[in-house]
Tab-separated table of C-alpha atoms in Angstrom:
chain	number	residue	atom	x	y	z
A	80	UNK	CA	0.000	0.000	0.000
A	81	UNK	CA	1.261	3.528	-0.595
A	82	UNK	CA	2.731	5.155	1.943
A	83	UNK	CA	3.849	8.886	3.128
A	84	UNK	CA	7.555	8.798	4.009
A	85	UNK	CA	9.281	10.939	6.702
A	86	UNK	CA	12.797	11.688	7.968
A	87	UNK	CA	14.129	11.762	10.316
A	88	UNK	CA	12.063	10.085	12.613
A	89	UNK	CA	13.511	12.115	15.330
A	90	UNK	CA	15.909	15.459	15.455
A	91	UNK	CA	17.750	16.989	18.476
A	92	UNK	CA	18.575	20.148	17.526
A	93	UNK	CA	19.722	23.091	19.362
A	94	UNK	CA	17.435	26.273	19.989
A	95	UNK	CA	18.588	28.898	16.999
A	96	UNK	CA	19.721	26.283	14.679
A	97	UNK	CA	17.676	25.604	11.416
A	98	UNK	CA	16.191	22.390	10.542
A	99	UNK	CA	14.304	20.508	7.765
A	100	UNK	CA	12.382	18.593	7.755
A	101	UNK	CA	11.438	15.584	5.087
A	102	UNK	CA	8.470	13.887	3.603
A	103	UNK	CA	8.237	11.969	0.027
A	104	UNK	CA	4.454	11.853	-0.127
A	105	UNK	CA	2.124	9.320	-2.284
A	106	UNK	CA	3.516	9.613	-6.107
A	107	UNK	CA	0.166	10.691	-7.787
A	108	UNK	CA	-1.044	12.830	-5.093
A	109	UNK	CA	-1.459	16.810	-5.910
A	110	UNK	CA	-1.841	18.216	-2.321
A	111	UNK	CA	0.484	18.182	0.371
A	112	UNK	CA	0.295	19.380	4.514
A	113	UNK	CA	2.164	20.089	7.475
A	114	UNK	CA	0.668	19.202	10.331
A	115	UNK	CA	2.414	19.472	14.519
A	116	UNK	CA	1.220	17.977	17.399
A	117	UNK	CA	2.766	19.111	20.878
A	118	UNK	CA	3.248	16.317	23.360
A	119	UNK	CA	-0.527	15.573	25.090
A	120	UNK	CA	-2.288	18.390	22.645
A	121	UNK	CA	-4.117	18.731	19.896
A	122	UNK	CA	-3.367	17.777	16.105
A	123	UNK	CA	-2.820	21.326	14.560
A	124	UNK	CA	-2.536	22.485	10.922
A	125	UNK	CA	0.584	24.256	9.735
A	126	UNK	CA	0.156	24.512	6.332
A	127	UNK	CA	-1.147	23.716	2.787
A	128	UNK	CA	0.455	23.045	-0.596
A	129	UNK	CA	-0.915	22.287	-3.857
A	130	UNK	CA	0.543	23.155	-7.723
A	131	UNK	CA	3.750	24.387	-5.802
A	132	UNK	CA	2.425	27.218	-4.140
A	133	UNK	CA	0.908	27.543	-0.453
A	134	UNK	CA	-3.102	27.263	-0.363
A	135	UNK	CA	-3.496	27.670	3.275
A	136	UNK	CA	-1.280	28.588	6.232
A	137	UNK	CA	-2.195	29.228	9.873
A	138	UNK	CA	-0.913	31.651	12.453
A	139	UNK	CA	1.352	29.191	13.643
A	140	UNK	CA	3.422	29.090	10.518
A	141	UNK	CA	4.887	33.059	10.479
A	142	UNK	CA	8.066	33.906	9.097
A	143	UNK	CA	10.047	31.624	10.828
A	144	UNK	CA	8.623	28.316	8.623
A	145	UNK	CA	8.633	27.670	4.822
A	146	UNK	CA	7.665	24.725	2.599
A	147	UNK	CA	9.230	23.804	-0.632
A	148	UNK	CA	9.153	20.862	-3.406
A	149	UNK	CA	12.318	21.113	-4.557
A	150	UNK	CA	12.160	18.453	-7.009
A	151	UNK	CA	9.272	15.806	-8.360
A	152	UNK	CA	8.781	14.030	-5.152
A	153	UNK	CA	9.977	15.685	-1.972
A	154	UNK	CA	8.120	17.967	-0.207
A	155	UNK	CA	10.113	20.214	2.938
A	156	UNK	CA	9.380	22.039	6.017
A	157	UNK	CA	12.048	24.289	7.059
A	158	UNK	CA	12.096	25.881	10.722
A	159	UNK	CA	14.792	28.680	10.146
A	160	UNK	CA	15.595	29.614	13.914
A	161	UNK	CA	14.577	27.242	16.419
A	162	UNK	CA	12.621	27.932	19.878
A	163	UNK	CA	12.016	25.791	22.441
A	164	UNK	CA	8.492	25.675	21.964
A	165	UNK	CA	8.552	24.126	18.540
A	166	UNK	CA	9.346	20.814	20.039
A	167	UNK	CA	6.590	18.562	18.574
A	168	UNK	CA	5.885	15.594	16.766
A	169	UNK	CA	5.587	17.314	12.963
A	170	UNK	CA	3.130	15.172	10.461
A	171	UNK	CA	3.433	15.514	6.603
A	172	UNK	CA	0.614	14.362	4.962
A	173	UNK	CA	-0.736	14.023	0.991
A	174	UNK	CA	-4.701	13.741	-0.473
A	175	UNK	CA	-5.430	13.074	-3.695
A	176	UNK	CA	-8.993	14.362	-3.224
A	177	UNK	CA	-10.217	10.717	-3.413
A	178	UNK	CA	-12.529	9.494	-0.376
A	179	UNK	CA	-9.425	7.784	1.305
A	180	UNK	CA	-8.284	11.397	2.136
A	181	UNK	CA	-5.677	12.380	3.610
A	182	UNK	CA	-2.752	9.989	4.142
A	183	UNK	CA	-0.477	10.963	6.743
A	184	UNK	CA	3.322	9.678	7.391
A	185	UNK	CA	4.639	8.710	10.340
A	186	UNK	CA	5.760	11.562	11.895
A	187	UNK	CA	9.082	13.220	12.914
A	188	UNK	CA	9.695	14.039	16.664
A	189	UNK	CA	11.568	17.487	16.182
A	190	UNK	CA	13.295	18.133	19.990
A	191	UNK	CA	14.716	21.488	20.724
A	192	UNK	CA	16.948	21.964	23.625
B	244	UNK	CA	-13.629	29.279	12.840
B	245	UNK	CA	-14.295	25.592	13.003
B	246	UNK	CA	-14.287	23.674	15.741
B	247	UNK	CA	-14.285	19.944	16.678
B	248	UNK	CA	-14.980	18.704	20.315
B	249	UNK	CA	-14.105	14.840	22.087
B	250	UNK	CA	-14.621	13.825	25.097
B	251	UNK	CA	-11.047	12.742	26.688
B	252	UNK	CA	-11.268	9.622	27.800
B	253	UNK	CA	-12.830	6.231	27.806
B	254	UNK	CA	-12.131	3.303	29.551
B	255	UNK	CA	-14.030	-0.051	28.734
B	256	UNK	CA	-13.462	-4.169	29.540
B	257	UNK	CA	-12.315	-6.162	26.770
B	258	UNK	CA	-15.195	-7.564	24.709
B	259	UNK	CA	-17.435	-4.267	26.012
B	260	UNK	CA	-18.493	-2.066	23.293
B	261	UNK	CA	-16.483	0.967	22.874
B	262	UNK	CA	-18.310	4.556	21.787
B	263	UNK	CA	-16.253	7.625	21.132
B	264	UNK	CA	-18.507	10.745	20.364
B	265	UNK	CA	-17.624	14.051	18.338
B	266	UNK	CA	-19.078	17.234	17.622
B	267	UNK	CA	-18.182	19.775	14.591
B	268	UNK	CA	-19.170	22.930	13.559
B	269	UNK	CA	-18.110	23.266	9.693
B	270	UNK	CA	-21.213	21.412	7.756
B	271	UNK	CA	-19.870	21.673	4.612
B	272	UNK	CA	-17.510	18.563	4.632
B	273	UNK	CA	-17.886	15.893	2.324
B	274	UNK	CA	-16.141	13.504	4.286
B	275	UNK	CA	-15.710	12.867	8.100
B	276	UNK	CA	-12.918	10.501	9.595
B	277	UNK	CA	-11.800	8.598	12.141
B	278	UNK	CA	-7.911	8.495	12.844
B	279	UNK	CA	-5.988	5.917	15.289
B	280	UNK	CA	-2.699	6.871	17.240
B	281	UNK	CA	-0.972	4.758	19.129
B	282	UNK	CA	1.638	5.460	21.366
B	283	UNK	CA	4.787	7.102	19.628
B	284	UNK	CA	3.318	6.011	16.205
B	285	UNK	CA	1.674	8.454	13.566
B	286	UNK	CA	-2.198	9.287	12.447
B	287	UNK	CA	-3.454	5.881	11.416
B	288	UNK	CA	-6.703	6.635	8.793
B	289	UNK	CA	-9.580	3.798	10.844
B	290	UNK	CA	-12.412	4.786	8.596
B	291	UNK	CA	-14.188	7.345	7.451
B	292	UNK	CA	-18.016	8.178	6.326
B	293	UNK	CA	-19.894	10.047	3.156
B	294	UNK	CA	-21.535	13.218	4.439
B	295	UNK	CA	-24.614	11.724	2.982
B	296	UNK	CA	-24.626	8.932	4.862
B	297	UNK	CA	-26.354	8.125	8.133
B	298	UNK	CA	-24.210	4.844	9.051
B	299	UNK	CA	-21.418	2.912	8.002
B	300	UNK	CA	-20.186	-0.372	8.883
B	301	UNK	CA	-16.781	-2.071	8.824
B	302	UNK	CA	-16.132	-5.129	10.697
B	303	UNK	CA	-15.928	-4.144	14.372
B	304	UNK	CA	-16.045	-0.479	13.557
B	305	UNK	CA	-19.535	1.266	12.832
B	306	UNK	CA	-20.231	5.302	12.293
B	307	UNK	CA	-23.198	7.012	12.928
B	308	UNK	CA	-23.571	10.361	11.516
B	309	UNK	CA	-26.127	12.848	12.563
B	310	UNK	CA	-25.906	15.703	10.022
B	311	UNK	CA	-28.419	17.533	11.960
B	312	UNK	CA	-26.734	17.911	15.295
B	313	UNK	CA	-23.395	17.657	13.560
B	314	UNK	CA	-22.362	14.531	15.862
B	315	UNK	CA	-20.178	11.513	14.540
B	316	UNK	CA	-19.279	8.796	17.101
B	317	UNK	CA	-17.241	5.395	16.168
B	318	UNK	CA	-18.192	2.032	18.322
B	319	UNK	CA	-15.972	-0.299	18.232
B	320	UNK	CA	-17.698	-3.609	19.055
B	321	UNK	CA	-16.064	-6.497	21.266
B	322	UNK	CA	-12.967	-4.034	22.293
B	323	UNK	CA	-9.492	-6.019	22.431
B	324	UNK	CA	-6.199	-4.542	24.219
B	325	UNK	CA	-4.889	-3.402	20.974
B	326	UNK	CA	-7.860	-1.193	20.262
B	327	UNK	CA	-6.129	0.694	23.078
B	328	UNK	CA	-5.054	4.296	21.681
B	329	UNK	CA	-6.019	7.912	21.023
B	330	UNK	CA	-9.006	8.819	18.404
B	331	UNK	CA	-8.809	11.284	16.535
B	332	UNK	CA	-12.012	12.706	14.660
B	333	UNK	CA	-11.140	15.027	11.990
B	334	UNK	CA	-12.955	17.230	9.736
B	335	UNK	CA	-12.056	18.399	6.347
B	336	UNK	CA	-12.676	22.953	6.024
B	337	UNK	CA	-14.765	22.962	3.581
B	338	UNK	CA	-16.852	20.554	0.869
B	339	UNK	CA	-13.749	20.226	-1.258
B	340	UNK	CA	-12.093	17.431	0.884
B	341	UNK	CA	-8.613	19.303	-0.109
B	342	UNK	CA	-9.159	21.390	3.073
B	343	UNK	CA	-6.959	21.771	6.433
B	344	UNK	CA	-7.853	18.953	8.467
B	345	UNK	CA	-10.010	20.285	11.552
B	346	UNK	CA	-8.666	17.482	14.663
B	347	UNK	CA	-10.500	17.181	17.526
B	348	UNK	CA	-8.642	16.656	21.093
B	349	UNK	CA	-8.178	12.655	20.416
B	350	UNK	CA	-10.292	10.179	23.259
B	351	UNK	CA	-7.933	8.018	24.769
B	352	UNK	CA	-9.208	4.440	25.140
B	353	UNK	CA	-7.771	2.315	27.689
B	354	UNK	CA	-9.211	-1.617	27.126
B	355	UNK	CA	-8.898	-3.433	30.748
B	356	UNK	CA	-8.257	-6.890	30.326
Protein backbone atom coordinates (compact mmCIF):
# COMPACT_ATOMS: atom_id res chain seq x y z
CA UNK A 1 0.00 0.00 0.00
CA UNK A 2 1.26 3.53 -0.59
CA UNK A 3 2.73 5.15 1.94
CA UNK A 4 3.85 8.89 3.13
CA UNK A 5 7.55 8.80 4.01
CA UNK A 6 9.28 10.94 6.70
CA UNK A 7 12.80 11.69 7.97
CA UNK A 8 14.13 11.76 10.32
CA UNK A 9 12.06 10.09 12.61
CA UNK A 10 13.51 12.12 15.33
CA UNK A 11 15.91 15.46 15.45
CA UNK A 12 17.75 16.99 18.48
CA UNK A 13 18.57 20.15 17.53
CA UNK A 14 19.72 23.09 19.36
CA UNK A 15 17.44 26.27 19.99
CA UNK A 16 18.59 28.90 17.00
CA UNK A 17 19.72 26.28 14.68
CA UNK A 18 17.68 25.60 11.42
CA UNK A 19 16.19 22.39 10.54
CA UNK A 20 14.30 20.51 7.77
CA UNK A 21 12.38 18.59 7.75
CA UNK A 22 11.44 15.58 5.09
CA UNK A 23 8.47 13.89 3.60
CA UNK A 24 8.24 11.97 0.03
CA UNK A 25 4.45 11.85 -0.13
CA UNK A 26 2.12 9.32 -2.28
CA UNK A 27 3.52 9.61 -6.11
CA UNK A 28 0.17 10.69 -7.79
CA UNK A 29 -1.04 12.83 -5.09
CA UNK A 30 -1.46 16.81 -5.91
CA UNK A 31 -1.84 18.22 -2.32
CA UNK A 32 0.48 18.18 0.37
CA UNK A 33 0.29 19.38 4.51
CA UNK A 34 2.16 20.09 7.47
CA UNK A 35 0.67 19.20 10.33
CA UNK A 36 2.41 19.47 14.52
CA UNK A 37 1.22 17.98 17.40
CA UNK A 38 2.77 19.11 20.88
CA UNK A 39 3.25 16.32 23.36
CA UNK A 40 -0.53 15.57 25.09
CA UNK A 41 -2.29 18.39 22.64
CA UNK A 42 -4.12 18.73 19.90
CA UNK A 43 -3.37 17.78 16.10
CA UNK A 44 -2.82 21.33 14.56
CA UNK A 45 -2.54 22.49 10.92
CA UNK A 46 0.58 24.26 9.73
CA UNK A 47 0.16 24.51 6.33
CA UNK A 48 -1.15 23.72 2.79
CA UNK A 49 0.45 23.04 -0.60
CA UNK A 50 -0.92 22.29 -3.86
CA UNK A 51 0.54 23.16 -7.72
CA UNK A 52 3.75 24.39 -5.80
CA UNK A 53 2.43 27.22 -4.14
CA UNK A 54 0.91 27.54 -0.45
CA UNK A 55 -3.10 27.26 -0.36
CA UNK A 56 -3.50 27.67 3.27
CA UNK A 57 -1.28 28.59 6.23
CA UNK A 58 -2.19 29.23 9.87
CA UNK A 59 -0.91 31.65 12.45
CA UNK A 60 1.35 29.19 13.64
CA UNK A 61 3.42 29.09 10.52
CA UNK A 62 4.89 33.06 10.48
CA UNK A 63 8.07 33.91 9.10
CA UNK A 64 10.05 31.62 10.83
CA UNK A 65 8.62 28.32 8.62
CA UNK A 66 8.63 27.67 4.82
CA UNK A 67 7.67 24.73 2.60
CA UNK A 68 9.23 23.80 -0.63
CA UNK A 69 9.15 20.86 -3.41
CA UNK A 70 12.32 21.11 -4.56
CA UNK A 71 12.16 18.45 -7.01
CA UNK A 72 9.27 15.81 -8.36
CA UNK A 73 8.78 14.03 -5.15
CA UNK A 74 9.98 15.69 -1.97
CA UNK A 75 8.12 17.97 -0.21
CA UNK A 76 10.11 20.21 2.94
CA UNK A 77 9.38 22.04 6.02
CA UNK A 78 12.05 24.29 7.06
CA UNK A 79 12.10 25.88 10.72
CA UNK A 80 14.79 28.68 10.15
CA UNK A 81 15.59 29.61 13.91
CA UNK A 82 14.58 27.24 16.42
CA UNK A 83 12.62 27.93 19.88
CA UNK A 84 12.02 25.79 22.44
CA UNK A 85 8.49 25.67 21.96
CA UNK A 86 8.55 24.13 18.54
CA UNK A 87 9.35 20.81 20.04
CA UNK A 88 6.59 18.56 18.57
CA UNK A 89 5.89 15.59 16.77
CA UNK A 90 5.59 17.31 12.96
CA UNK A 91 3.13 15.17 10.46
CA UNK A 92 3.43 15.51 6.60
CA UNK A 93 0.61 14.36 4.96
CA UNK A 94 -0.74 14.02 0.99
CA UNK A 95 -4.70 13.74 -0.47
CA UNK A 96 -5.43 13.07 -3.70
CA UNK A 97 -8.99 14.36 -3.22
CA UNK A 98 -10.22 10.72 -3.41
CA UNK A 99 -12.53 9.49 -0.38
CA UNK A 100 -9.42 7.78 1.30
CA UNK A 101 -8.28 11.40 2.14
CA UNK A 102 -5.68 12.38 3.61
CA UNK A 103 -2.75 9.99 4.14
CA UNK A 104 -0.48 10.96 6.74
CA UNK A 105 3.32 9.68 7.39
CA UNK A 106 4.64 8.71 10.34
CA UNK A 107 5.76 11.56 11.89
CA UNK A 108 9.08 13.22 12.91
CA UNK A 109 9.70 14.04 16.66
CA UNK A 110 11.57 17.49 16.18
CA UNK A 111 13.29 18.13 19.99
CA UNK A 112 14.72 21.49 20.72
CA UNK A 113 16.95 21.96 23.62
CA UNK B 1 -13.63 29.28 12.84
CA UNK B 2 -14.29 25.59 13.00
CA UNK B 3 -14.29 23.67 15.74
CA UNK B 4 -14.29 19.94 16.68
CA UNK B 5 -14.98 18.70 20.31
CA UNK B 6 -14.10 14.84 22.09
CA UNK B 7 -14.62 13.83 25.10
CA UNK B 8 -11.05 12.74 26.69
CA UNK B 9 -11.27 9.62 27.80
CA UNK B 10 -12.83 6.23 27.81
CA UNK B 11 -12.13 3.30 29.55
CA UNK B 12 -14.03 -0.05 28.73
CA UNK B 13 -13.46 -4.17 29.54
CA UNK B 14 -12.32 -6.16 26.77
CA UNK B 15 -15.20 -7.56 24.71
CA UNK B 16 -17.43 -4.27 26.01
CA UNK B 17 -18.49 -2.07 23.29
CA UNK B 18 -16.48 0.97 22.87
CA UNK B 19 -18.31 4.56 21.79
CA UNK B 20 -16.25 7.62 21.13
CA UNK B 21 -18.51 10.75 20.36
CA UNK B 22 -17.62 14.05 18.34
CA UNK B 23 -19.08 17.23 17.62
CA UNK B 24 -18.18 19.77 14.59
CA UNK B 25 -19.17 22.93 13.56
CA UNK B 26 -18.11 23.27 9.69
CA UNK B 27 -21.21 21.41 7.76
CA UNK B 28 -19.87 21.67 4.61
CA UNK B 29 -17.51 18.56 4.63
CA UNK B 30 -17.89 15.89 2.32
CA UNK B 31 -16.14 13.50 4.29
CA UNK B 32 -15.71 12.87 8.10
CA UNK B 33 -12.92 10.50 9.59
CA UNK B 34 -11.80 8.60 12.14
CA UNK B 35 -7.91 8.50 12.84
CA UNK B 36 -5.99 5.92 15.29
CA UNK B 37 -2.70 6.87 17.24
CA UNK B 38 -0.97 4.76 19.13
CA UNK B 39 1.64 5.46 21.37
CA UNK B 40 4.79 7.10 19.63
CA UNK B 41 3.32 6.01 16.21
CA UNK B 42 1.67 8.45 13.57
CA UNK B 43 -2.20 9.29 12.45
CA UNK B 44 -3.45 5.88 11.42
CA UNK B 45 -6.70 6.64 8.79
CA UNK B 46 -9.58 3.80 10.84
CA UNK B 47 -12.41 4.79 8.60
CA UNK B 48 -14.19 7.34 7.45
CA UNK B 49 -18.02 8.18 6.33
CA UNK B 50 -19.89 10.05 3.16
CA UNK B 51 -21.53 13.22 4.44
CA UNK B 52 -24.61 11.72 2.98
CA UNK B 53 -24.63 8.93 4.86
CA UNK B 54 -26.35 8.12 8.13
CA UNK B 55 -24.21 4.84 9.05
CA UNK B 56 -21.42 2.91 8.00
CA UNK B 57 -20.19 -0.37 8.88
CA UNK B 58 -16.78 -2.07 8.82
CA UNK B 59 -16.13 -5.13 10.70
CA UNK B 60 -15.93 -4.14 14.37
CA UNK B 61 -16.05 -0.48 13.56
CA UNK B 62 -19.53 1.27 12.83
CA UNK B 63 -20.23 5.30 12.29
CA UNK B 64 -23.20 7.01 12.93
CA UNK B 65 -23.57 10.36 11.52
CA UNK B 66 -26.13 12.85 12.56
CA UNK B 67 -25.91 15.70 10.02
CA UNK B 68 -28.42 17.53 11.96
CA UNK B 69 -26.73 17.91 15.29
CA UNK B 70 -23.39 17.66 13.56
CA UNK B 71 -22.36 14.53 15.86
CA UNK B 72 -20.18 11.51 14.54
CA UNK B 73 -19.28 8.80 17.10
CA UNK B 74 -17.24 5.39 16.17
CA UNK B 75 -18.19 2.03 18.32
CA UNK B 76 -15.97 -0.30 18.23
CA UNK B 77 -17.70 -3.61 19.06
CA UNK B 78 -16.06 -6.50 21.27
CA UNK B 79 -12.97 -4.03 22.29
CA UNK B 80 -9.49 -6.02 22.43
CA UNK B 81 -6.20 -4.54 24.22
CA UNK B 82 -4.89 -3.40 20.97
CA UNK B 83 -7.86 -1.19 20.26
CA UNK B 84 -6.13 0.69 23.08
CA UNK B 85 -5.05 4.30 21.68
CA UNK B 86 -6.02 7.91 21.02
CA UNK B 87 -9.01 8.82 18.40
CA UNK B 88 -8.81 11.28 16.53
CA UNK B 89 -12.01 12.71 14.66
CA UNK B 90 -11.14 15.03 11.99
CA UNK B 91 -12.95 17.23 9.74
CA UNK B 92 -12.06 18.40 6.35
CA UNK B 93 -12.68 22.95 6.02
CA UNK B 94 -14.76 22.96 3.58
CA UNK B 95 -16.85 20.55 0.87
CA UNK B 96 -13.75 20.23 -1.26
CA UNK B 97 -12.09 17.43 0.88
CA UNK B 98 -8.61 19.30 -0.11
CA UNK B 99 -9.16 21.39 3.07
CA UNK B 100 -6.96 21.77 6.43
CA UNK B 101 -7.85 18.95 8.47
CA UNK B 102 -10.01 20.29 11.55
CA UNK B 103 -8.67 17.48 14.66
CA UNK B 104 -10.50 17.18 17.53
CA UNK B 105 -8.64 16.66 21.09
CA UNK B 106 -8.18 12.65 20.42
CA UNK B 107 -10.29 10.18 23.26
CA UNK B 108 -7.93 8.02 24.77
CA UNK B 109 -9.21 4.44 25.14
CA UNK B 110 -7.77 2.32 27.69
CA UNK B 111 -9.21 -1.62 27.13
CA UNK B 112 -8.90 -3.43 30.75
CA UNK B 113 -8.26 -6.89 30.33
Amino acid sequence: EPEVTQTPSHQVTQMGQEVILRCVPISNHLYFYWYRQILGQKVEFLVSFYNNEISEKSEIFDDQFSVERPDGSNFTLKIRSTKLEDSAMYFCASNNRGEDGYTFGSGTRLTVV
Amino acid sequence: GEDVEQSLFLSVREGDSSVINCTYTDSSSTYLYWYKQEPGAGLQLLTYIFSNMDMKQDQRLTVLLNKKDKHLSLRIADTQTGDSAIYFCAVPHGSSNTGKLIFGQGTTLQVKP
